Every structure is written in C-alpha cells, then in structure tokens.
Tab-separated table of C-alpha atoms and ligand atoms in Angstrom:
chain	number	residue	atom	x	y	z
A	1	MET	CA	-86.508	-36.791	66.250
A	2	ASN	CA	-88.126	-39.684	64.321
A	3	ASN	CA	-91.265	-39.313	66.335
A	4	SER	CA	-93.472	-36.661	64.737
A	5	LYS	CA	-95.921	-36.599	67.661
A	6	GLY	CA	-96.179	-33.231	69.349
A	7	LYS	CA	-94.721	-31.275	66.461
A	8	THR	CA	-96.494	-28.120	65.208
A	9	VAL	CA	-97.970	-28.026	61.713
A	10	SER	CA	-95.107	-25.878	60.425
A	11	GLU	CA	-92.509	-28.234	61.934
A	12	LYS	CA	-94.200	-31.142	60.186
A	13	GLN	CA	-94.367	-29.154	56.937
A	14	SER	CA	-90.701	-28.306	57.202
A	15	ARG	CA	-89.928	-32.019	56.874
A	16	THR	CA	-91.763	-32.130	53.558
A	17	SER	CA	-90.487	-28.907	51.999
A	18	ALA	CA	-87.174	-27.104	52.183
A	19	VAL	CA	-88.847	-23.883	50.991
A	20	CYS	CA	-89.076	-21.125	53.623
A	21	HIS	CA	-92.521	-20.283	54.971
A	22	ALA	CA	-92.654	-16.884	53.255
A	23	LEU	CA	-92.254	-18.324	49.760
A	24	ARG	CA	-94.391	-21.446	50.099
A	25	PRO	CA	-97.688	-19.853	49.050
A	26	PHE	CA	-96.285	-18.657	45.723
A	27	GLY	CA	-95.504	-21.843	43.778
A	28	THR	CA	-93.892	-21.845	40.337
A	29	SER	CA	-94.264	-18.664	38.275
A	30	ILE	CA	-97.104	-18.894	35.737
A	31	PHE	CA	-94.678	-17.718	33.021
A	32	THR	CA	-92.438	-20.738	33.598
A	33	GLU	CA	-95.487	-22.988	33.536
A	34	MET	CA	-96.974	-21.595	30.351
A	35	THR	CA	-93.646	-21.540	28.500
A	36	ALA	CA	-93.096	-25.194	29.499
A	37	LEU	CA	-96.626	-26.053	28.314
A	38	ALA	CA	-95.950	-24.232	25.017
A	39	GLN	CA	-92.768	-26.260	24.524
A	40	ARG	CA	-94.435	-29.582	25.407
A	41	SER	CA	-97.373	-28.984	23.089
A	42	GLY	CA	-95.467	-27.324	20.252
A	43	ALA	CA	-97.548	-24.163	20.636
A	44	LEU	CA	-96.493	-20.726	19.417
A	45	ASN	CA	-95.429	-18.995	22.600
A	46	LEU	CA	-97.392	-15.775	23.017
A	47	SER	CA	-97.273	-16.247	26.790
A	48	GLN	CA	-93.981	-15.144	28.372
A	49	GLY	CA	-92.900	-11.637	27.333
A	50	PHE	CA	-89.701	-12.225	25.418
A	51	PRO	CA	-89.047	-11.575	21.725
A	52	ASP	CA	-88.461	-14.504	19.365
A	53	PHE	CA	-86.069	-12.307	17.357
A	54	GLU	CA	-82.607	-10.986	18.195
A	55	GLY	CA	-81.724	-7.493	19.348
A	56	PRO	CA	-79.521	-5.193	17.223
A	57	ILE	CA	-76.404	-6.873	15.809
A	58	ASP	CA	-74.093	-4.004	16.863
A	59	ILE	CA	-74.965	-4.474	20.519
A	60	ARG	CA	-74.300	-8.206	20.332
A	61	ARG	CA	-71.030	-7.618	18.463
A	62	THR	CA	-69.809	-5.163	21.107
A	63	ALA	CA	-70.567	-7.704	23.842
A	64	ALA	CA	-68.845	-10.532	21.938
A	65	GLU	CA	-65.754	-8.399	21.307
A	66	ALA	CA	-65.627	-7.351	24.958
A	67	ILE	CA	-65.744	-10.980	26.062
A	68	LEU	CA	-62.938	-11.951	23.665
A	69	ARG	CA	-60.839	-8.938	24.619
A	70	GLY	CA	-61.442	-9.306	28.360
A	71	PRO	CA	-60.925	-8.868	31.203
A	72	ASN	CA	-63.811	-11.059	32.250
A	73	GLN	CA	-63.566	-10.498	35.994
A	74	TYR	CA	-65.758	-8.833	38.591
A	75	VAL	CA	-66.542	-5.228	37.819
A	76	SER	CA	-67.623	-2.421	40.138
A	77	SER	CA	-70.598	-3.494	42.225
A	78	ILE	CA	-72.611	-0.407	41.284
A	79	GLY	CA	-71.990	-0.904	37.533
A	80	ILE	CA	-69.243	0.151	35.117
A	81	ALA	CA	-68.794	3.916	34.794
A	82	PRO	CA	-69.723	4.184	31.061
A	83	LEU	CA	-73.038	2.413	31.636
A	84	ARG	CA	-73.908	4.527	34.676
A	85	GLN	CA	-73.044	7.620	32.622
A	86	ALA	CA	-75.220	6.383	29.720
A	87	ILE	CA	-78.136	5.866	32.120
A	88	ALA	CA	-77.671	9.354	33.586
A	89	ASP	CA	-77.523	10.814	30.043
A	90	LYS	CA	-80.684	8.944	29.144
A	91	MET	CA	-82.548	10.389	32.147
A	92	SER	CA	-81.585	13.850	30.976
A	93	ARG	CA	-82.224	13.223	27.259
A	94	PHE	CA	-85.677	11.642	27.564
A	95	TYR	CA	-87.013	13.059	30.834
A	96	ASN	CA	-85.046	16.206	31.577
A	97	VAL	CA	-84.018	14.710	34.920
A	98	THR	CA	-80.465	15.302	36.143
A	99	VAL	CA	-78.840	12.495	38.130
A	100	ASP	CA	-75.305	11.903	39.352
A	101	PRO	CA	-74.048	8.624	37.851
A	102	ASN	CA	-71.764	8.026	40.825
A	103	THR	CA	-74.265	8.332	43.631
A	104	GLN	CA	-77.670	7.834	41.999
A	105	VAL	CA	-77.382	4.966	39.502
A	106	THR	CA	-76.970	1.278	40.418
A	107	VAL	CA	-76.696	-1.448	37.777
A	108	THR	CA	-78.360	-4.764	38.669
A	109	ALA	CA	-79.108	-8.192	37.220
A	110	GLY	CA	-82.229	-7.104	35.382
A	111	ALA	CA	-85.141	-5.137	36.752
A	112	THR	CA	-85.987	-8.212	38.802
A	113	GLU	CA	-82.861	-7.905	40.895
A	114	ALA	CA	-83.325	-4.137	41.117
A	115	LEU	CA	-86.781	-4.803	42.570
A	116	ALA	CA	-85.389	-7.342	45.027
A	117	ALA	CA	-82.470	-5.106	46.016
A	118	THR	CA	-84.831	-2.160	46.476
A	119	LEU	CA	-87.442	-3.974	48.532
A	120	LEU	CA	-84.955	-5.963	50.616
A	121	GLY	CA	-82.861	-2.852	51.137
A	122	LEU	CA	-85.800	-0.695	52.249
A	123	LEU	CA	-88.238	-2.849	54.151
A	124	ASN	CA	-88.349	-3.808	57.789
A	125	PRO	CA	-90.584	-6.576	59.130
A	126	GLY	CA	-94.107	-5.238	59.634
A	127	ASP	CA	-93.814	-2.539	56.955
A	128	GLU	CA	-96.529	-2.336	54.322
A	129	VAL	CA	-96.112	-1.943	50.571
A	130	ILE	CA	-99.010	-0.858	48.386
A	131	LEU	CA	-99.402	-2.818	45.159
A	132	LEU	CA	-101.768	-1.773	42.413
A	133	GLU	CA	-103.298	-4.941	41.118
A	134	PRO	CA	-103.223	-6.623	38.696
A	135	CYS	CA	-99.491	-6.637	39.350
A	136	TYR	CA	-96.344	-8.304	38.118
A	137	ASP	CA	-95.792	-11.584	39.924
A	138	ALA	CA	-92.325	-10.827	41.328
A	139	TYR	CA	-93.459	-8.132	43.779
A	140	PRO	CA	-95.468	-10.114	46.372
A	141	PRO	CA	-92.904	-12.865	47.087
A	142	ILE	CA	-90.054	-10.385	47.548
A	143	ILE	CA	-92.193	-8.318	49.919
A	144	ALA	CA	-93.140	-11.468	51.833
A	145	ARG	CA	-89.483	-12.533	52.064
A	146	ALA	CA	-88.646	-9.145	53.576
A	147	GLY	CA	-91.209	-9.863	56.326
A	148	ALA	CA	-93.384	-7.013	55.081
A	149	ARG	CA	-97.030	-7.032	53.999
A	150	ALA	CA	-98.466	-6.301	50.556
A	151	VAL	CA	-101.614	-4.167	50.612
A	152	TYR	CA	-103.563	-4.381	47.358
A	153	VAL	CA	-105.516	-1.647	45.603
A	154	SER	CA	-107.428	-2.951	42.604
A	155	MET	CA	-107.633	-1.324	39.215
A	156	SER	CA	-110.725	-2.641	37.546
A	157	VAL	CA	-111.257	-4.171	34.133
A	158	PRO	CA	-111.553	-2.951	31.397
A	159	ASP	CA	-110.135	0.599	31.917
A	160	PHE	CA	-107.830	-0.090	34.863
A	161	ASP	CA	-108.497	3.402	36.223
A	162	LEU	CA	-106.927	4.004	39.607
A	163	ASP	CA	-109.516	4.233	42.390
A	164	THR	CA	-107.877	7.149	44.145
A	165	SER	CA	-110.191	6.985	47.197
A	166	ALA	CA	-109.303	3.326	47.740
A	167	LEU	CA	-105.670	4.249	47.239
A	168	ALA	CA	-105.854	6.998	49.879
A	169	ARG	CA	-107.431	4.525	52.329
A	170	ALA	CA	-104.548	2.082	51.803
A	171	PHE	CA	-101.940	4.572	53.109
A	172	ASN	CA	-101.264	4.496	56.847
A	173	ALA	CA	-98.417	4.882	59.339
A	174	ARG	CA	-96.985	1.453	58.429
A	175	THR	CA	-96.827	2.175	54.684
A	176	LYS	CA	-93.207	2.228	53.571
A	177	ALA	CA	-93.521	2.088	49.792
A	178	ILE	CA	-95.819	1.854	46.786
A	179	VAL	CA	-94.933	0.113	43.520
A	180	ILE	CA	-96.082	1.765	40.301
A	181	ASN	CA	-95.531	-0.222	37.135
A	182	ASN	CA	-95.849	2.234	34.262
A	183	PRO	CA	-96.521	1.323	31.423
A	184	HIS	CA	-98.349	-1.494	33.119
A	185	ASN	CA	-98.106	-5.223	32.620
A	186	PRO	CA	-100.531	-6.946	31.982
A	187	SER	CA	-103.100	-4.203	31.251
A	188	GLY	CA	-101.083	-1.917	28.963
A	189	LYS	CA	-102.297	0.987	31.110
A	190	VAL	CA	-100.335	4.225	31.107
A	191	PHE	CA	-100.853	6.229	34.305
A	192	THR	CA	-102.303	9.695	33.761
A	193	GLU	CA	-100.607	12.883	34.983
A	194	ARG	CA	-103.467	13.291	37.446
A	195	GLU	CA	-103.041	9.777	38.863
A	196	LEU	CA	-99.301	10.327	39.262
A	197	ALA	CA	-99.892	13.681	40.984
A	198	ILE	CA	-102.311	12.060	43.460
A	199	ILE	CA	-99.792	9.290	44.163
A	200	ALA	CA	-97.101	11.931	44.717
A	201	ASP	CA	-99.285	13.862	47.186
A	202	LEU	CA	-100.102	10.716	49.154
A	203	CYS	CA	-96.441	9.655	49.232
A	204	ALA	CA	-95.386	13.097	50.454
A	205	SER	CA	-98.004	13.317	53.167
A	206	HIS	CA	-97.255	9.786	54.481
A	207	ASN	CA	-93.490	9.850	53.909
A	208	VAL	CA	-93.644	6.896	51.520
A	209	VAL	CA	-91.138	5.785	48.855
A	210	ALA	CA	-92.518	5.421	45.316
A	211	ILE	CA	-90.921	2.537	43.429
A	212	GLY	CA	-91.341	2.859	39.669
A	213	ASP	CA	-91.088	-0.281	37.550
A	214	GLU	CA	-90.602	1.340	34.139
A	215	VAL	CA	-89.235	-1.503	32.017
A	216	TYR	CA	-91.670	-0.680	29.170
A	217	GLU	CA	-90.796	3.045	29.178
A	218	HIS	CA	-89.986	3.047	25.439
A	219	ILE	CA	-92.996	1.018	24.269
A	220	LEU	CA	-95.945	3.401	24.089
A	221	TYR	CA	-98.560	3.946	21.388
A	222	ASP	CA	-100.475	6.710	19.638
A	223	GLY	CA	-97.888	9.396	20.311
A	224	ARG	CA	-97.822	8.923	24.091
A	225	LYS	CA	-94.673	9.914	25.977
A	226	HIS	CA	-93.491	8.231	29.143
A	227	THR	CA	-93.409	10.117	32.458
A	228	THR	CA	-90.803	8.767	34.839
A	229	LEU	CA	-91.587	8.989	38.550
A	230	LEU	CA	-88.405	11.011	39.017
A	231	ALA	CA	-89.971	13.776	36.903
A	232	VAL	CA	-93.201	13.938	38.915
A	233	PRO	CA	-93.203	17.019	41.167
A	234	GLY	CA	-92.761	15.910	44.768
A	235	LEU	CA	-91.311	12.511	43.896
A	236	GLU	CA	-87.790	13.655	42.914
A	237	ASP	CA	-86.280	12.628	46.247
A	238	ARG	CA	-88.689	9.933	47.246
A	239	SER	CA	-88.745	7.606	44.266
A	240	ILE	CA	-86.611	4.742	43.057
A	241	VAL	CA	-87.008	4.246	39.327
A	242	ILE	CA	-86.242	0.759	38.091
A	243	SER	CA	-85.761	-0.112	34.464
A	244	SER	CA	-84.018	-2.610	32.277
A	245	THR	CA	-82.472	-2.956	28.873
A	246	ALA	CA	-84.332	-6.234	28.280
A	247	LYS	CA	-87.436	-4.965	26.505
A	248	THR	CA	-85.954	-1.909	24.798
A	249	PHE	CA	-83.105	-3.820	23.147
A	250	SER	CA	-84.765	-7.259	22.793
A	251	THR	CA	-82.165	-8.911	25.005
A	252	THR	CA	-84.241	-10.277	27.872
A	253	GLY	CA	-81.692	-13.007	28.587
A	254	TRP	CA	-78.902	-10.560	29.373
A	255	LYS	CA	-80.514	-9.269	32.541
A	256	ILE	CA	-79.014	-5.800	32.621
A	257	GLY	CA	-81.236	-3.582	34.741
A	258	TYR	CA	-80.785	-0.629	37.025
A	259	GLY	CA	-82.204	1.569	39.742
A	260	VAL	CA	-82.040	5.381	39.755
A	261	ALA	CA	-82.753	7.318	42.952
A	262	SER	CA	-81.502	9.981	45.340
A	263	PRO	CA	-78.139	9.133	46.936
A	264	ASP	CA	-79.851	8.160	50.183
A	265	LEU	CA	-82.345	5.787	48.546
A	266	SER	CA	-79.627	4.453	46.218
A	267	GLN	CA	-77.694	3.491	49.323
A	268	ALA	CA	-80.532	1.133	50.335
A	269	VAL	CA	-80.494	-0.449	46.859
A	270	ARG	CA	-76.697	-0.802	46.821
A	271	MET	CA	-76.536	-2.223	50.316
A	272	SER	CA	-78.593	-5.280	49.362
A	273	HIS	CA	-77.380	-5.480	45.735
A	274	GLN	CA	-73.793	-6.065	46.910
A	275	PHE	CA	-74.917	-9.181	48.780
A	276	LEU	CA	-77.372	-10.462	46.169
A	277	THR	CA	-75.220	-10.543	43.036
A	278	PHE	CA	-72.427	-8.051	43.781
A	279	CYS	CA	-72.168	-7.147	40.082
A	280	THR	CA	-73.442	-8.071	36.611
A	281	PRO	CA	-71.368	-9.136	33.560
A	282	GLY	CA	-69.021	-6.339	32.465
A	283	ALA	CA	-69.083	-7.196	28.754
A	284	LEU	CA	-72.865	-6.984	28.611
A	285	GLN	CA	-72.783	-3.713	30.524
A	286	GLU	CA	-70.280	-2.322	28.018
A	287	ALA	CA	-72.590	-3.239	25.136
A	288	MET	CA	-75.571	-1.663	26.872
A	289	ALA	CA	-73.666	1.557	27.531
A	290	GLY	CA	-73.465	1.959	23.742
A	291	ALA	CA	-77.019	0.754	23.152
A	292	ILE	CA	-78.718	3.254	25.450
A	293	GLY	CA	-76.961	6.110	23.676
A	294	MET	CA	-78.235	5.096	20.205
A	295	ALA	CA	-79.772	7.798	18.026
A	296	ASP	CA	-83.452	8.746	18.239
A	297	ALA	CA	-84.095	6.701	15.086
A	298	TYR	CA	-83.593	3.457	17.062
A	299	TYR	CA	-86.260	4.420	19.584
A	300	GLU	CA	-88.611	5.640	16.843
A	301	ASP	CA	-88.215	2.359	14.953
A	302	LEU	CA	-88.944	0.398	18.129
A	303	THR	CA	-92.229	2.278	18.579
A	304	ALA	CA	-93.108	1.908	14.890
A	305	SER	CA	-92.350	-1.803	14.910
A	306	TYR	CA	-94.467	-2.542	18.001
A	307	THR	CA	-97.247	-0.287	16.711
A	308	ALA	CA	-97.390	-2.421	13.545
A	309	LYS	CA	-97.303	-5.692	15.505
A	310	ARG	CA	-100.036	-4.478	17.844
A	311	GLN	CA	-102.160	-3.522	14.850
A	312	LYS	CA	-101.550	-6.858	13.077
A	313	LEU	CA	-102.474	-9.124	15.998
A	314	LEU	CA	-105.187	-7.070	17.628
A	315	SER	CA	-107.118	-6.097	14.530
A	316	ALA	CA	-107.152	-9.778	13.535
A	317	LEU	CA	-108.479	-10.700	16.994
A	318	ASP	CA	-111.085	-7.937	16.676
A	319	GLU	CA	-112.151	-9.337	13.280
A	320	MET	CA	-112.541	-12.796	14.817
A	321	GLY	CA	-115.179	-11.264	17.099
A	322	LEU	CA	-113.017	-11.412	20.232
A	323	THR	CA	-113.239	-8.607	22.797
A	324	VAL	CA	-109.758	-7.110	22.819
A	325	LEU	CA	-108.367	-4.633	25.360
A	326	TRP	CA	-105.946	-2.535	23.319
A	327	PRO	CA	-102.874	-1.517	25.352
A	328	LYS	CA	-101.645	2.083	25.553
A	329	GLY	CA	-98.136	0.791	26.233
A	330	THR	CA	-96.149	-2.496	26.632
A	331	TYR	CA	-96.287	-5.415	24.203
A	332	TYR	CA	-99.213	-7.218	25.833
A	333	ALA	CA	-102.894	-7.285	25.032
A	334	SER	CA	-105.728	-9.007	26.836
A	335	ILE	CA	-108.861	-10.598	25.521
A	336	ASP	CA	-112.051	-10.713	27.543
A	337	ILE	CA	-113.129	-14.364	27.496
A	338	ASN	CA	-116.465	-13.865	29.239
A	339	ASP	CA	-118.600	-15.136	26.351
A	340	LEU	CA	-116.334	-17.924	25.167
A	341	GLY	CA	-117.690	-20.712	27.365
A	342	PHE	CA	-114.626	-21.536	29.434
A	343	GLU	CA	-114.664	-22.098	33.182
A	344	ASP	CA	-111.886	-19.541	33.602
A	345	ASP	CA	-108.714	-18.100	32.047
A	346	LEU	CA	-106.531	-21.042	33.106
A	347	GLU	CA	-108.827	-23.547	31.418
A	348	MET	CA	-108.829	-21.432	28.267
A	349	CYS	CA	-105.025	-21.079	28.250
A	350	ARG	CA	-104.592	-24.843	28.613
A	351	PHE	CA	-107.032	-25.312	25.744
A	352	LEU	CA	-105.308	-22.717	23.576
A	353	ALA	CA	-101.855	-24.229	24.110
A	354	THR	CA	-102.811	-27.869	23.648
A	355	GLN	CA	-105.698	-27.692	21.126
A	356	VAL	CA	-105.137	-24.480	19.174
A	357	GLY	CA	-101.353	-24.297	19.303
A	358	VAL	CA	-101.069	-20.800	20.772
A	359	ALA	CA	-99.799	-20.272	24.325
A	360	ALA	CA	-101.101	-17.337	26.371
A	361	VAL	CA	-101.030	-16.320	30.032
A	362	PRO	CA	-104.057	-16.538	32.335
A	363	ALA	CA	-104.261	-12.957	33.594
A	364	SER	CA	-105.795	-13.934	36.946
A	365	PHE	CA	-102.290	-14.768	38.194
A	366	PHE	CA	-101.654	-11.021	38.338
A	367	TRP	CA	-104.324	-10.649	41.053
A	368	LYS	CA	-104.160	-11.744	44.698
A	369	ASP	CA	-107.771	-12.882	44.460
A	370	ARG	CA	-107.665	-14.719	41.159
A	371	SER	CA	-111.411	-14.518	40.646
A	372	ASN	CA	-110.973	-10.803	39.792
A	373	GLY	CA	-109.023	-11.590	36.653
A	374	LYS	CA	-110.469	-14.919	35.581
A	375	ASN	CA	-112.104	-13.443	32.479
A	376	LEU	CA	-108.884	-12.196	30.918
A	377	VAL	CA	-106.220	-13.918	28.860
A	378	ARG	CA	-102.980	-12.082	28.033
A	379	LEU	CA	-101.180	-12.453	24.722
A	380	CYS	CA	-97.842	-10.870	23.869
A	381	PHE	CA	-96.915	-9.563	20.440
A	382	CYS	CA	-93.133	-9.173	20.819
A	383	LYS	CA	-92.793	-11.782	18.070
A	384	THR	CA	-91.771	-11.885	14.431
A	385	ASP	CA	-94.470	-11.129	11.881
A	386	ASP	CA	-94.274	-14.789	10.806
A	387	THR	CA	-95.038	-15.982	14.330
A	388	ILE	CA	-97.894	-13.497	14.670
A	389	ASP	CA	-99.323	-14.507	11.260
A	390	ALA	CA	-99.112	-18.192	12.182
A	391	ALA	CA	-100.803	-17.520	15.542
A	392	ILE	CA	-103.584	-15.580	13.774
A	393	GLU	CA	-104.116	-18.492	11.362
A	394	ARG	CA	-104.409	-20.985	14.222
A	395	LEU	CA	-106.764	-18.771	16.204
A	396	LYS	CA	-108.920	-18.171	13.109
A	397	ARG	CA	-109.191	-21.912	12.499
A	398	TRP	CA	-110.314	-22.389	16.099
A	399	LYS	CA	-112.830	-19.534	15.918
A	400	ARG	CA	-114.297	-20.925	12.696
B	1	PLP	C1	-93.428	-5.287	34.836
B	1	PLP	C2	-92.134	-6.031	34.730
B	1	PLP	N1	-91.152	-5.773	35.601
B	1	PLP	C3	-89.975	-6.422	35.536
B	1	PLP	C4	-89.748	-7.381	34.588
B	1	PLP	C5	-88.439	-8.110	34.584
B	1	PLP	O1	-87.457	-7.406	33.928
B	1	PLP	P1	-85.962	-8.031	33.781
B	1	PLP	O2	-86.034	-9.104	32.768
B	1	PLP	O3	-85.128	-6.885	33.391
B	1	PLP	O4	-85.603	-8.586	35.125
B	1	PLP	C6	-90.744	-7.697	33.664
B	1	PLP	C7	-90.532	-8.744	32.650
B	1	PLP	O5	-91.439	-9.205	31.994
B	1	PLP	C8	-91.977	-7.002	33.747
B	1	PLP	O6	-92.975	-7.262	32.893
C-alpha cells in the first residue's frame, strides 16, 4: 500500500484529504473567511449576517430560567409541543394557512439543518434540484452530498427578475425540487405574485417539491407583506417551508429553525432530522415558543428598526457616489463596484477589510460561475447605529 503506482487520481487524492469527493469542491464558506479576516484586521464586520446587538431580554430570560429549572435532557425529536403550536399559530396569524402542529411542523437546528434534513430526506442520487442564483451557499453542497445535481437558473443584476422561460427549460423528468429563497439573500429581492404563480404551475405540471427558505419573512420594506409558499395556490401540498427564529429575534447563535409541510413531506424531513441532530435544545425552544407569539408591536418595531438602518447606511453610500442596490427585504444591500477600479469583488473586499476597516462579502460566491457576480459587494446592516455610523465614517474617509 506504500507504493502509489497504479492508483487512480481519486485514490491518490484520498491520501491527501479526508474530505469526501462530493464536498471537496466547496472549500471553506466565504462567511467564515470574511469574519476571520474582519477579526484579524480589526474591521467592522458588515460581512456575515448576524446582529451585533442582543435579542429581546424576555426571550433570553425565559431560556435562562428554563435551563436553571431543567430538565435539560433530550426533548421530542420533532420539537416541543408549545413551540410547534406557536409555529402553527404563526402560520395562521400571518398567512392564513392552517397546519397541524403534530404532523406538519418539525423543529430543527436552525434553517440550515432544516435545509439539510429536507434535501437529504427527499433526494435520490441522480435527482435534480433547481436553484435560482445567486443563491445561499449552503444549498449546493447539501445537494451534492445527497448525490443529486443542482441546476442553476440565473436572476440577473440589477433587478434579479426571474427569467421564467429559462426556468421552464430547467424543469424535466429528473427534477425533484426547486429552492426559493424569499426574501432573497443576497439580492434583497422579493418574489412577485406572478413569479410565484409561474413556479407553482411548473411544480404542479412536473410533480416537483417547492422548498421555501423564508428566514427573512419578517424583514420587508415599504409596506410589503411576505407570501409564504404554503399560501400560493397549487403549492399547499407540494411545498416545504423552512424558516428560523435567528433573524426575527436576533438570536442567530441559538439555531432554532423549522420546516412546515404536508404530513407526507414532513415525514421526509423528520426521517433525516432524527439521524442528523435528533432534537434541538429544549430551553431555547421554550423561549422561542413565547417569542413567536409576541404582539404585533414587536414585528412592527423590527420592520421600523431595519427600515431606519437601511436608510442610514444606504443613503450615506448613495451620497458617497456609490451605486447601491436597495433591497426590498432582508438586511443586506449590494453595491455595484464596476467603476471603482478593482479587479473583482474579492479584491475589493480584501481591500475594504484591511485598508478601510469595513468587512463585506464578495457577492460572486453566491453564483456557480463567479464571474456573474464579480461586480457586486454585499454589506449587511443588522448592526447597531454606532457600528453603522462608524462604518460610514470609514467608508467616507476612503472615498474622499
Ligand atoms: C437565505 C438563508 N438561509 C438560511 C440561513 C441560515 O439560517 P439559520 O441560522 O437559522 O441556520 C441564512 C443565514 O444567513 C440565510 O441567509
């Protein structure tokens, strides 16, 4: 076995890397890289999408009390009953969608695990999954690990309109699912009723499951209201809606997410979830059960607060002469760097972090073919006003 002669390339590679073939092409997530660069260079971190402020004190107090009171043991694999009930109530309260908390709601370790449980629970080798790019970086590696193939349909800069003809061409007999991230990271796009209706028609005629990644469902601007896939006519029984309490309650580190779907589709999610994590921390679930049920004022304040932060950062960027793509939802905005003299978005982000003191994310990492997004840099504004003001000051100094 010491003699490497006669071995195939993959056998030789397997001696140099323990990583399975499916995951090798993906490398380290750009968010990890940019956050590490921000820490090394002392930059303000407007790269990875987590708040630099704490979520509501009452939620944290409930979790702390639950930990002290105990028990702190495994809870039901599908999630504690009060949280599943709160999620079902939320679907009815915000979207007029009725779901059975016992058979249609599954609590997971964040939306990320819900995505993994969904894709691993649904896909067979050789299946295809349609991704609308730019897309969140977790989807392709999970699809690859399931032995399935991602088929990309591009939404083009700056409007990110869905090319519905290209979308129709992407559907075929092998298509098992499509992932729709709405509101959309990184573009801030909110899918129109017409786009959702076209997606629903295509899913129905090709017997395809629509997977909704709706983690930014409560962060929309200018009076917009979210449409969940489960409320789109034709998708009621063929969609799995994934969301998370991370963004809505500024607790990204807690990783409490969930999937909502018909009993049959929920079974696919639960089947893999039980072997991925089995369950998520009971105390945090208890706190989130209370959080989701908070009065309308909480949700209105969240919108008002992000509307003000969006205005603060983006109008300052506009005034600096930068070309800003204002989001319709989410807490991300992109700037078009075409005229700024950088080779690409990665070079600019390295420059921003190390020379300007503001970390951002090169948006090209959301595309399969990175050249499609190399003119965009994504900044997040889920930060305190002090952080945003300091970032504006640094960017102004650079622009001057
Ligand atoms: C589109 C999208 N989906 C999923 C996630 C992950 O959510 P969670 O932290 O609940 O796993 C994120 C986090 O940034 C995201 O932007």
